[in-house]
């Protein structure tokens, strides 16, 4: 049975208590995107500044639970200042960490006998180590309802990058 | 059938119910969560079902099932009788003057409210007409009106909520002036606020408007008499009153229902169908297109019989006592660190306690509480306009039913203390 310590790792609680890159960039010129979790009412605001193929700056606003807030904070630290190709790579890896685990979860409830222990068939496609601190979030997938909390900021970032890339974008 | 403690049976409203004994009627409540006994405090979202309800549904399925209002063979006739018997029981439970014609079975309360909007609304509302809602409504009593408003050019007006969680009624007559309907919850699913429906109905009628009452939270917890409420339509769900999911009710005043066009089209709701059109059925079947949820209706009939056995006066007294105990326990243990939204007087509210606890997010509270087997809801409770009014993205909510007792509150308080320590 997954325990709370799987969910609330120390790194997560640290980022929740002291969120990195908190605030909003002036928009425009920055791209501003809002994300909502209709399940719990969490709202996240991602502002980002893309220039010269590099995610120059990113700030996170809004309110949410420890998982959504720490995930956003960890995300901002992981992608800030990096070339877009690498940013997309991180997003892709993170989402695969969430979804592959999700797919391998037992379908019915949380039967204590059906522990999908992560050591058993760890997906080889994911280089969790490459995620650095983000790997702390992998315990979230044992709590399926919380996956949406963890992915909210990432989906919002993806949307922001799309907007930044589109010709219609204000930037 | 398990023992039905006839606490409120004799009409002695002051006789307290034995919640721990009643809990034994509910098989799910014997379950353990993470090795601890379950403490179920989310009945405002959906309540548990007693053996009496489960048995009635199973018995129907095993002995009687056939489509209703169709066949002439024995079980078809029995099924029809049991289905209509459930309608009569539900009507009796809410004091409907004419149960056989005024109780419409729907899928849930949301569908019941949509039925009003689509059937009454389309027949009676046009551009410039106004409908009054309140800031504390569930989305089910907002969104259908917004959809019709967008289509028909209807004006939506709003009654505000004050800091005590009560409706602001100072300018009620002004807001109702020229309005065609006031659609309001009897009891807030977030604040527990009990709204003065008879007063609101009187004001609405004086202004020439009808009153639609969302009674989802009140029908399971307070004695209900639709005539005393003065409402024209009353909507509620089976699954919040110890009944199954998949069944809801719209009660409508007979004279009003008779004037309404059908909602969904299909079988059951017609008297005749020709190439050039159809003749709708009489009420209530006019609003029940297609094969209805028969098993669920019979389950709901058993649920109201069960609730009557316990006694609605006794259930109300129990809710008040438990709410008073919980408010005191919160104050004593957490002081100002825990804020309960809504009226502070237990007599002025139902047993629904939405709260903020320090700066711990409701989602995290609920997660920690689950570790202790405590089930509370975390989220916006389908009431985002109210969340905005309260200035919070979400709340945690504990809600009581007849099977909860002071031990459940104690377990909740202990678990909350652990959550506070965890996020300190």
Short mmCIF file of C-alpha atoms in Angstrom, two decimals, chain A residues 31-33 46 48-51 53-58 75 79 82-89 91 154-166 169 171:
data_model
loop_
_atom_site.label_atom_id
_atom_site.label_comp_id
_atom_site.label_asym_id
_atom_site.label_seq_id
_atom_site.Cartn_x
_atom_site.Cartn_y
_atom_site.Cartn_z
CA UNK A 31 2.94 34.95 -22.86
CA UNK A 32 0.38 34.41 -20.13
CA UNK A 33 -1.66 31.19 -19.82
CA UNK A 46 2.16 30.49 -16.15
CA UNK A 48 6.85 32.78 -19.96
CA UNK A 49 9.32 34.60 -22.10
CA UNK A 50 10.66 32.76 -25.15
CA UNK A 51 13.43 34.40 -27.13
CA UNK A 53 14.79 29.52 -29.14
CA UNK A 54 15.34 29.65 -25.39
CA UNK A 55 12.86 29.74 -22.54
CA UNK A 56 14.47 32.83 -21.06
CA UNK A 57 12.18 33.21 -18.07
CA UNK A 58 9.14 31.66 -16.46
CA UNK A 75 8.95 22.48 -13.34
CA UNK A 79 13.01 24.38 -17.62
CA UNK A 82 16.94 26.05 -21.34
CA UNK A 83 16.65 25.70 -25.12
CA UNK A 84 13.11 24.80 -26.23
CA UNK A 85 14.17 21.40 -27.53
CA UNK A 86 15.34 20.48 -24.05
CA UNK A 87 12.24 21.95 -22.47
CA UNK A 88 10.05 19.76 -24.67
CA UNK A 89 12.22 16.79 -23.77
CA UNK A 91 7.95 17.84 -20.54
CA UNK A 154 2.87 21.10 -17.27
CA UNK A 155 -0.19 21.18 -19.46
CA UNK A 156 -0.40 24.90 -18.91
CA UNK A 157 3.26 25.32 -19.86
CA UNK A 158 2.72 23.29 -23.02
CA UNK A 159 -0.16 25.52 -23.94
CA UNK A 160 2.01 28.59 -23.31
CA UNK A 161 4.81 27.27 -25.49
CA UNK A 162 2.30 26.61 -28.26
CA UNK A 163 1.07 30.15 -28.00
CA UNK A 164 4.60 31.53 -27.98
CA UNK A 165 5.35 29.57 -31.16
CA UNK A 166 2.23 30.61 -33.02
CA UNK A 169 1.08 35.29 -30.46
CA UNK A 171 5.14 38.26 -28.79
#
